[in-house]
XYZ file of C-alpha atoms in Angstrom:
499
model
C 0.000 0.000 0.000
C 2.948 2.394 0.760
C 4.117 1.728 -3.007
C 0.149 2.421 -4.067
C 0.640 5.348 -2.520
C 3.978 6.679 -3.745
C 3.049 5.775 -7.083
C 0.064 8.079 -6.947
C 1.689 10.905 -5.687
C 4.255 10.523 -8.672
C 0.886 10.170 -11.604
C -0.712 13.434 -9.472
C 2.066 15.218 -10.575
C 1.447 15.208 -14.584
C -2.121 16.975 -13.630
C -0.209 20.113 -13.865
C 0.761 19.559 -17.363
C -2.470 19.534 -18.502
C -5.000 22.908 -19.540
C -8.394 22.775 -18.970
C -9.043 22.788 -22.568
C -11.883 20.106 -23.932
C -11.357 16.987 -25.942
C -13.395 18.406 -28.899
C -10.626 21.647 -28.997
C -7.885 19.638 -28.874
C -5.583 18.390 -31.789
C -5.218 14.276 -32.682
C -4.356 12.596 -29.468
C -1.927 9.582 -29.209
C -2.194 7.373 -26.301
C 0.477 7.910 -23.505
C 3.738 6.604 -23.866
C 4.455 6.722 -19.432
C 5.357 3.090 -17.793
C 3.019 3.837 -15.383
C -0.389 4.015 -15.948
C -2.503 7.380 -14.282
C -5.500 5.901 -14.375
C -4.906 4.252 -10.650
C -4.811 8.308 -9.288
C -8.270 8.191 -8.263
C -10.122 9.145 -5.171
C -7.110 11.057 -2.724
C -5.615 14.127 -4.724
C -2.061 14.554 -3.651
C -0.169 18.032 -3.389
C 1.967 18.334 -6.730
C 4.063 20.581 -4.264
C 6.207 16.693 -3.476
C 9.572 16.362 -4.762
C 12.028 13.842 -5.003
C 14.335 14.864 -1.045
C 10.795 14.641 1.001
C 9.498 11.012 -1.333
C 12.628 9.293 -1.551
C 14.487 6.750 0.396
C 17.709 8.054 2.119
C 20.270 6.426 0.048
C 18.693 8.286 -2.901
C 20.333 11.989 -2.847
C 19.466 14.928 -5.038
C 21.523 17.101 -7.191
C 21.515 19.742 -9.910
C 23.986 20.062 -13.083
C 24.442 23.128 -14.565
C 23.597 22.205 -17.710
C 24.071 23.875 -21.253
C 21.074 25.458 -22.625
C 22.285 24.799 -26.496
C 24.233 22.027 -27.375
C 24.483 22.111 -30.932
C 24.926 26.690 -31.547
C 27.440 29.167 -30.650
C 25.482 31.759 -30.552
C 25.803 34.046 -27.188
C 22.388 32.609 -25.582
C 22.976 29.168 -26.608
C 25.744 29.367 -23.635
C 22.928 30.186 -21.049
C 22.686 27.234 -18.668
C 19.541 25.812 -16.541
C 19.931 23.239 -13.156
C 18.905 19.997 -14.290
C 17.479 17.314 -12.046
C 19.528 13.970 -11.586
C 18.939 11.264 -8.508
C 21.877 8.776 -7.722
C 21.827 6.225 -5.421
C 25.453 4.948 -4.209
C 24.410 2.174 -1.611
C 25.238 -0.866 -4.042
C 28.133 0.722 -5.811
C 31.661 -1.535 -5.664
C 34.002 1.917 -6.265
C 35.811 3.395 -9.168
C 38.975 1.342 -8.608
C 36.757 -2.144 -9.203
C 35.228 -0.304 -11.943
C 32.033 -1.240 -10.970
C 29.247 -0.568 -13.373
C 26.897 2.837 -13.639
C 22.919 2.537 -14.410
C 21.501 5.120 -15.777
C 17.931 6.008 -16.048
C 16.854 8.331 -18.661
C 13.974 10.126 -17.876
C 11.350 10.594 -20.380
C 8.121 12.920 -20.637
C 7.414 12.964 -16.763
C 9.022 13.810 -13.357
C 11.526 11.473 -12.192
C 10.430 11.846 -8.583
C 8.951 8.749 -8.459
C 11.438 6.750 -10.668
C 14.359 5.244 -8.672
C 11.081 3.563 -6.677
C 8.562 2.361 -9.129
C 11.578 1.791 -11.627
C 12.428 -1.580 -9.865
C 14.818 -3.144 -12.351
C 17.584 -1.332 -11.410
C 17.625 -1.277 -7.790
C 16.666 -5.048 -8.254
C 19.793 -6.031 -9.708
C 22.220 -3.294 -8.732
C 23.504 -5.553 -5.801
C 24.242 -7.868 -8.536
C 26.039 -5.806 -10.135
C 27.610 -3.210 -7.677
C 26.007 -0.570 -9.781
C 26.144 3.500 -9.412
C 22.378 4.323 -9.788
C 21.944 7.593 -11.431
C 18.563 9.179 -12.620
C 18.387 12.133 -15.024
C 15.086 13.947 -15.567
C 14.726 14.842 -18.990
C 14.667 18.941 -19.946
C 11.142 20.728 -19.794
C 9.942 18.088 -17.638
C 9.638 18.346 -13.576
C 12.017 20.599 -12.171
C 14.812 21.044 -15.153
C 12.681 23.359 -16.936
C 14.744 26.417 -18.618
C 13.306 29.872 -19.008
C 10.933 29.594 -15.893
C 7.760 27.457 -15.251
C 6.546 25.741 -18.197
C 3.430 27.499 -18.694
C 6.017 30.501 -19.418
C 8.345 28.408 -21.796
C 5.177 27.230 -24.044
C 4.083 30.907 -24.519
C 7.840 31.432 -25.234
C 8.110 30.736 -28.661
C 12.362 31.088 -28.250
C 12.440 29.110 -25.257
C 10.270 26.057 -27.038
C 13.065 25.838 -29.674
C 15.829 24.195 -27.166
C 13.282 21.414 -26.292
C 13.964 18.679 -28.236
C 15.169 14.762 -28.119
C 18.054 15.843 -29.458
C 19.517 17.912 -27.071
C 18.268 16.084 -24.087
C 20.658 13.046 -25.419
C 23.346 15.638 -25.121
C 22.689 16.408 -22.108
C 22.606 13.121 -20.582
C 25.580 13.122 -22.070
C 26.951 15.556 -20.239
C 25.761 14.688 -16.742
C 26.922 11.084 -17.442
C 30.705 11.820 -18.039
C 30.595 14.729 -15.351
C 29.504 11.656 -13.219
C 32.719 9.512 -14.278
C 34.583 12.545 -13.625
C 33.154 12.976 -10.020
C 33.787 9.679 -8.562
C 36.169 9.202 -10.596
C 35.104 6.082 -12.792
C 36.707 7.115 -16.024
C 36.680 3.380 -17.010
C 33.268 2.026 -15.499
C 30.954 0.925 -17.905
C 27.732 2.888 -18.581
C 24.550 0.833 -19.108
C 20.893 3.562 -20.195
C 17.859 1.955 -19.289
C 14.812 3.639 -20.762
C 11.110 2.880 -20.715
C 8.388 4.051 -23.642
C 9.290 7.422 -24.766
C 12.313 6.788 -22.779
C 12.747 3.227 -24.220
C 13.361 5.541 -27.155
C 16.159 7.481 -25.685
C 18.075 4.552 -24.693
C 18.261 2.712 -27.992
C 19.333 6.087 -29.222
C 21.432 7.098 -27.050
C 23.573 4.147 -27.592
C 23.881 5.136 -31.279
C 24.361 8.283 -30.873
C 27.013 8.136 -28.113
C 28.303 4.541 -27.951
C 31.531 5.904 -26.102
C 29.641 7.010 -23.166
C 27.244 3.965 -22.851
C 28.449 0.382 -23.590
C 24.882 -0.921 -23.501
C 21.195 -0.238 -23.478
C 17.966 -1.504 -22.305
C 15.306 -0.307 -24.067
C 11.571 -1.155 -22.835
C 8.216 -0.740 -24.660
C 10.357 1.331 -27.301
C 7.852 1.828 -30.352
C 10.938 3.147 -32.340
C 9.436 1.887 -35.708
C 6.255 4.092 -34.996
C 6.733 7.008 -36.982
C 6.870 7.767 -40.745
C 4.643 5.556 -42.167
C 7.077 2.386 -41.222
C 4.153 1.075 -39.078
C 0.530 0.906 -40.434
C -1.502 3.434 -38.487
C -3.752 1.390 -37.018
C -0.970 -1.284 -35.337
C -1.481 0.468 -31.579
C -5.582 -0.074 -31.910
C -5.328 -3.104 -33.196
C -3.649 -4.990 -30.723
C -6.187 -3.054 -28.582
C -8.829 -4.972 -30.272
C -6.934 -8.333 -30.218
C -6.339 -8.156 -26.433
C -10.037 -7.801 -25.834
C -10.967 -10.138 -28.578
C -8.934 -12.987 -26.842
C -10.366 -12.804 -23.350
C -14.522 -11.917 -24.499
C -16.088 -12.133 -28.197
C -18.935 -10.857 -26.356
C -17.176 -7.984 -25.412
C -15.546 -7.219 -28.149
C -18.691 -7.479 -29.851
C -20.590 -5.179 -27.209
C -17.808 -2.669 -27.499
C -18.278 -2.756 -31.446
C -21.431 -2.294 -31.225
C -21.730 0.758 -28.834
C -20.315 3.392 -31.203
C -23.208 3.914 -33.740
C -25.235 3.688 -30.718
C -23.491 6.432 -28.885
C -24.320 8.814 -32.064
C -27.878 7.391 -32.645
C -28.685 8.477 -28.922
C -26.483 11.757 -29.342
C -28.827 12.871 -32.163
C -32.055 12.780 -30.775
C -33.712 15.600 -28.729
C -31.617 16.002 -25.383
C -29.284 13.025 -26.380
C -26.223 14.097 -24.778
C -27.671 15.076 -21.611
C -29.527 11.594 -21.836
C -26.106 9.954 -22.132
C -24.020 12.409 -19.809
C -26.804 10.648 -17.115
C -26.637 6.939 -18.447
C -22.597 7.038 -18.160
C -22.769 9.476 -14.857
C -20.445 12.154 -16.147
C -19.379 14.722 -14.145
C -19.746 17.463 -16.750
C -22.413 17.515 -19.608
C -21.055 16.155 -22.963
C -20.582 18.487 -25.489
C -20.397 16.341 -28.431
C -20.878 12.379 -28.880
C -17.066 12.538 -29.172
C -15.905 13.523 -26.091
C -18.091 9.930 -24.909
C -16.129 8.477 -27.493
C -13.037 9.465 -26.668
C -13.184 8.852 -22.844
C -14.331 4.974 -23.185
C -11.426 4.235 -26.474
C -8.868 5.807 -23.940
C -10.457 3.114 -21.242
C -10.098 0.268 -23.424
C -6.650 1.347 -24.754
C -5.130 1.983 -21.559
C -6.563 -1.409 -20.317
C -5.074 -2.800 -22.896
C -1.969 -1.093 -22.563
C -1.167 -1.587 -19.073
C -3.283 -4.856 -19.106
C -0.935 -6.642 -16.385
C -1.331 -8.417 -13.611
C -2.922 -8.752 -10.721
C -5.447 -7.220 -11.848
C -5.534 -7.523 -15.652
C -7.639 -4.711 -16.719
C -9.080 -6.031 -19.948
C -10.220 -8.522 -17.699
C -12.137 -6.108 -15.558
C -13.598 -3.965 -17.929
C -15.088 -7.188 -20.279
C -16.325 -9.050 -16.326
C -18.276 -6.333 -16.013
C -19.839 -5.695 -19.300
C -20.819 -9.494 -19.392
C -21.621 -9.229 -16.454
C -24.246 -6.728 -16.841
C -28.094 -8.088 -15.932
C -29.624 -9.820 -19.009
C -31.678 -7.759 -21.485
C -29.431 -4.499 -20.061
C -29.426 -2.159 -22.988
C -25.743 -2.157 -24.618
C -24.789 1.540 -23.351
C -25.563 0.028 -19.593
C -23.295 -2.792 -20.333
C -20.660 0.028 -21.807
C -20.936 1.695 -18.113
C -20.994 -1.705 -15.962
C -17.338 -2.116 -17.900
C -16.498 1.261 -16.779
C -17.623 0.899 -13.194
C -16.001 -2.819 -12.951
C -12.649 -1.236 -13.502
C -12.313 2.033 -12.101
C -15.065 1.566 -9.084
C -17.984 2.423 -8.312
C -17.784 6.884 -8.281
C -20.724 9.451 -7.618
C -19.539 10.759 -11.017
C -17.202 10.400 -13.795
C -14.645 12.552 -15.027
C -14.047 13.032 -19.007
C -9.995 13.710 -19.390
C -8.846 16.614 -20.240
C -5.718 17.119 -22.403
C -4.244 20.545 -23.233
C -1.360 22.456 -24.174
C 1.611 20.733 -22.350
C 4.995 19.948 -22.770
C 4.515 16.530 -24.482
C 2.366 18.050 -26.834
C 4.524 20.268 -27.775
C 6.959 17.677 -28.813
C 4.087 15.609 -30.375
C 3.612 19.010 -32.535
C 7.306 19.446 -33.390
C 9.418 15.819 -34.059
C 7.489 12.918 -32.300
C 4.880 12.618 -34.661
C 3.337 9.534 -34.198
C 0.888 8.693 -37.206
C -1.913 6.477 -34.442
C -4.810 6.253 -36.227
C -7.832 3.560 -37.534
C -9.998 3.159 -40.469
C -13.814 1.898 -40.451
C -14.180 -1.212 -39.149
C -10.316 -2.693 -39.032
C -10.581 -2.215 -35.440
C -13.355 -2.411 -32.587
C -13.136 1.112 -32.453
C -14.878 3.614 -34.306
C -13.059 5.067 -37.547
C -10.505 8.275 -36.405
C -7.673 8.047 -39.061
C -4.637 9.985 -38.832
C -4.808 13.018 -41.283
C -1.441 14.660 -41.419
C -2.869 18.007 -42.969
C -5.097 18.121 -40.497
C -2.644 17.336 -37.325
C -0.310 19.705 -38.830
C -2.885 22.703 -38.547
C -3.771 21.997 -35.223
C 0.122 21.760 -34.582
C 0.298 25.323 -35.680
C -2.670 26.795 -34.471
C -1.666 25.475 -30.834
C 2.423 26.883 -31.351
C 2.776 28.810 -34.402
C 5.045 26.189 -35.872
C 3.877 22.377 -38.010
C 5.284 19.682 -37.232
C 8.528 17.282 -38.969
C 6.789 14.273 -39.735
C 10.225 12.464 -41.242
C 12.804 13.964 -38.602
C 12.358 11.464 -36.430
C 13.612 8.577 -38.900
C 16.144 11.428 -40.512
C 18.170 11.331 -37.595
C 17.586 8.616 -36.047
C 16.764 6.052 -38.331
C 14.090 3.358 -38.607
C 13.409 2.719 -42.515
C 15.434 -0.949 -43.305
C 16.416 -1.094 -39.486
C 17.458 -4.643 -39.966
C 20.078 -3.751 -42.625
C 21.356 -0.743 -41.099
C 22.050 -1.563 -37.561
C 23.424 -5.443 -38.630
C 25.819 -2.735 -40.232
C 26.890 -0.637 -37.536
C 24.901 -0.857 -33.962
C 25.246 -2.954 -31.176
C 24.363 -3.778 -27.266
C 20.851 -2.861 -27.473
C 18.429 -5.234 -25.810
C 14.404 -4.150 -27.053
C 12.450 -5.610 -24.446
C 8.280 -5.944 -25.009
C 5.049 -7.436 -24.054
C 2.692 -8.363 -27.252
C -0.084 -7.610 -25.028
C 0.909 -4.062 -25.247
C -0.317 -1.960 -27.838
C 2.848 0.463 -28.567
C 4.702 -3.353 -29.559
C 3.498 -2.935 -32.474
C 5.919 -0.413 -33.342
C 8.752 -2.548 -31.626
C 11.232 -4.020 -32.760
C 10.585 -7.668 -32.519
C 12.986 -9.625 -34.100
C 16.973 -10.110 -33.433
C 18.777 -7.562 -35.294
C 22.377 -9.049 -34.717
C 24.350 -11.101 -32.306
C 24.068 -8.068 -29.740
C 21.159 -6.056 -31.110
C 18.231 -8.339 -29.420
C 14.496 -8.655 -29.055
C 13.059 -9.867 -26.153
C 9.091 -10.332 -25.634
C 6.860 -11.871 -23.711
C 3.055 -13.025 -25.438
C 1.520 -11.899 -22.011
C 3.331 -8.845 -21.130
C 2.430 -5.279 -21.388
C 4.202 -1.833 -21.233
C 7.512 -1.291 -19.218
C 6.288 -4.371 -17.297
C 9.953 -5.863 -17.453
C 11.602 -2.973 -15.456
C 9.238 -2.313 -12.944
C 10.354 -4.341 -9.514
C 10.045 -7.663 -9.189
C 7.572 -9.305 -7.134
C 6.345 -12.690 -5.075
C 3.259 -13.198 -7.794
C 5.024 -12.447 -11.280
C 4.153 -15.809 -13.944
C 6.924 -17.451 -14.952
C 7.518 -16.002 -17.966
C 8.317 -12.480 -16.665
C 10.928 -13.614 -14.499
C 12.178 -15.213 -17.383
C 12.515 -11.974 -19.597
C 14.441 -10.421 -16.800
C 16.768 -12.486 -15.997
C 17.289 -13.070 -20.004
C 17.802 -9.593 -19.902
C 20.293 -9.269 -17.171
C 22.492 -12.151 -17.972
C 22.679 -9.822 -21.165
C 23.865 -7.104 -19.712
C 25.888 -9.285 -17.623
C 27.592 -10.582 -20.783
C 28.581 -6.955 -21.737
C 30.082 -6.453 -18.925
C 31.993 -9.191 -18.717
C 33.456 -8.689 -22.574
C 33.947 -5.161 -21.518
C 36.122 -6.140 -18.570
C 38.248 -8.069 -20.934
C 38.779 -5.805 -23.642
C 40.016 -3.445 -21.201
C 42.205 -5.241 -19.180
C 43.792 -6.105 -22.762
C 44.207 -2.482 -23.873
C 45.826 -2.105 -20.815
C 48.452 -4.596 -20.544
């Protein structure tokens, strides 16, 4: 319960990233990419006033780096600097003269106050290893935000340009070897670890800087999601399969609703008819704002579908479950109330201007969409035109729909990093959604896939426990002996170089 609790004081904290602008106003949103899922921050609002000294464990100290504002320009204000947020934890750590490993945890489109404890993989195994645990928040995100509060940097249209993938992999950078520097562990290997968005960073980051980090984990990293490499409808329709395989009847039901949900929403005082039958807390504005709030149930369920509590299986037990002869929108709701409890009233998200849409809007353009009836869901295809005009009605600027692959890669993956990458482990569950822009299949000898059929996002690195299936104890410990074979060829090569 402790753990419940720390985890939902860490999910109250991305409320403040969010406006209070409708559904209906916003532009084409892509389900979250976090390895935790919110939707557990329910009754108890925390303060978002909580950062990492009062939350954390002891061994787990705080620091800032003065970091550079502007990697990549010489101009006089790309010198400016900002204090970015890093965490390490030096409990398990062997010393710089064993050269003992270092860990390190890229953060991704969140706080990292809550990291070092629901991120369990590392401080799992860093006894194993006698790892240096080091956490480093990712720029514009919790406290390393340049230019002020980050309501101030999104009306800055200057201040937005410095917030970028790019430049926070250069500034990991730079905190990592000002970290060898400070305990002096010039020759300690590095090992990222990344999860989702931050899955993302890792595999990149050993690319782009394969002197700094021998090795990287990369979890639930949907790399191959963007230009057109995956079809658009890949996230909802593993959605659809995952609810298909535990209830035809409730994959049917769910079908079923949509048409319904507009039939009703038509008719004289429809949408205050269905704001009652599905107990919102506001009135609906449109029939897609219902829409929207049950296909973001079903995909997160789906998405973070793990145990014990399996959400597709909670949401489908209760729409079966509903009395016989219940009309299908009641059966809808009984799904609804069988996963997220029993509530007075229910609460349609609300999604805004924030930082991650801003980077949605600029490189991380993530094509999600469906067509008419290739999914259980209702037809929302991605329209770039369209996304791009909402992009620049919300910050002045479009979007780079082929940057991502540009400088990173991702067309002919399989030829090009056989060619030239290595160490990379891409970890997934096919139960999750965002696998289907995974990489799935061995790439080389040291470029690997590992997936579960049962697992779901980031499950792998969260901690262990006494009731995880076989199977996921079995993907870590493929994934550590892994990293423990890195290590061990590291260790060699450089007691070689240095007879």
């Amino acid at each position: 319960m402790e753990f419940l609790t720390l985890v939902i004081q860490w999910l109250s904290l991305l409320l403040i990233l969010f406006s209070t602008t409708s559904l209906s106003e916003t532009p084409h949103q892509i389900p979250r990419l976090t390895p935790l899922h919110r939707s557990i921050l329910r009754r108890q609002p925390q303060s978002s006033s909580a950062t990492s000294d009062n939350i954390l464990p002891h061994e787990f100290r705080t620091y800032y780096y003065n970091q550079t504002l502007d990697h990549f320009n010489y101009r006089p204000q790309s010198y400016a600097t900002f204090k970015q947020r890093y965490i390490v934890n030096s409990k398990f750590w062997g010393g710089a003269q064993s050269n003992s490993p270092i860990f390190a945890w890229l953060g991704a489109e969140t706080p990292i106050d809550y990291d070092p404890i629901a991120i369990g993989f590392l401080t799992d195994n860093a006894p194993r290893f006698k790892a240096l645990l080091v956490y480093i928040e990712h720029r514009y995100y919790g406290e390393s935000i340049p230019f002020g509060t980050m309501e101030e940097v999104l009306r800055n249209e200057t201040a937005r340009g410095y917030f970028n993938s790019a430049q926070a992999l250069a500034d990991y950078a730079e905190v990592l070897l000002y970290i060898k520097k400070k305990y002096s562990a010039q020759d300690s290997p590095i090992i990222v670890v990344g999860g989702s968005y931050g899955g993302m960073l890792a595999s990149w980051f050993r690319l782009k800087y394969p002197h700094i980090a021998l090795g990287a984990l990369a979890s639930s990293a949907p790399i191959l999601y963007f230009d057109n490499i995956t079809t658009q409808n890949g996230y909802f329709s593993i959605v659809t399969k995952d609810f298909r395989e535990v209830s035809e009847s409730c994959y049917q039901t769910i079908r079923k609703s949509w048409s319904i949900i507009d039939k009703i929403a038509s008719q004289p005082n429809g949408l205050s008819i269905l704001s009652r039958k599905f107990k919102l807390c506001q009135d609906l504005k449109s029939s897609t704002d219902l829409k929207f709030y049950l296909g973001l149930k079903y995909s997160f369920a789906a998405q973070y579908d793990a145990p014990p509590k399996y959400p597709v299986t909670q949401v489908c037990s209760g729409i079966d479950g509903a009395p016989k002869g219940a009309h299908i929108l009641d059966r809808i709701q009984a799904g609804v109330v069988s996963r997220t409890g029993n509530q007075s009233c229910y609460t349609l998200p609300i999604f805004g201007i924030s930082a991650w849409k801003r980077q949605t809007c600029s490189e991380m353009v993530f094509p999600i969409g469906r067509g008419d009836g290739d999914t259980m869901f209702y037809p929302s295809p991605f329209n770039l035109q369209q996304f791009s005009q909402d992009c620049i009605n919300g910050f002045g600027v479009p979007p780079r729909p082929h940057w991502i692959t540009t400088y990173y890669g991702g067309q002919d993956i399989k030829l090009v990093l056989r060619m030239f990458g290595s160490n990379i482990i891409f970890s997934n569950g096919l139960r999750d959604p965002y696998s289907s822009g995974g990489v799935l299949e061995n790439i080389s000898d040291t470029i690997l896939a590992i997936y579960t059929h049962n697992g779901s996002h980031c499950l792998d690195i969260l901690g262990k426990s006494k009731t995880d299936s076989d199977w996921l104890t079995e993907q870590r410990k493929r994934e550590v002996e892994i990293i423990q074979g890195w290590i061990t060829k590291y260790y060699v090569d450089l007691q070689a170089l240095k007879k």
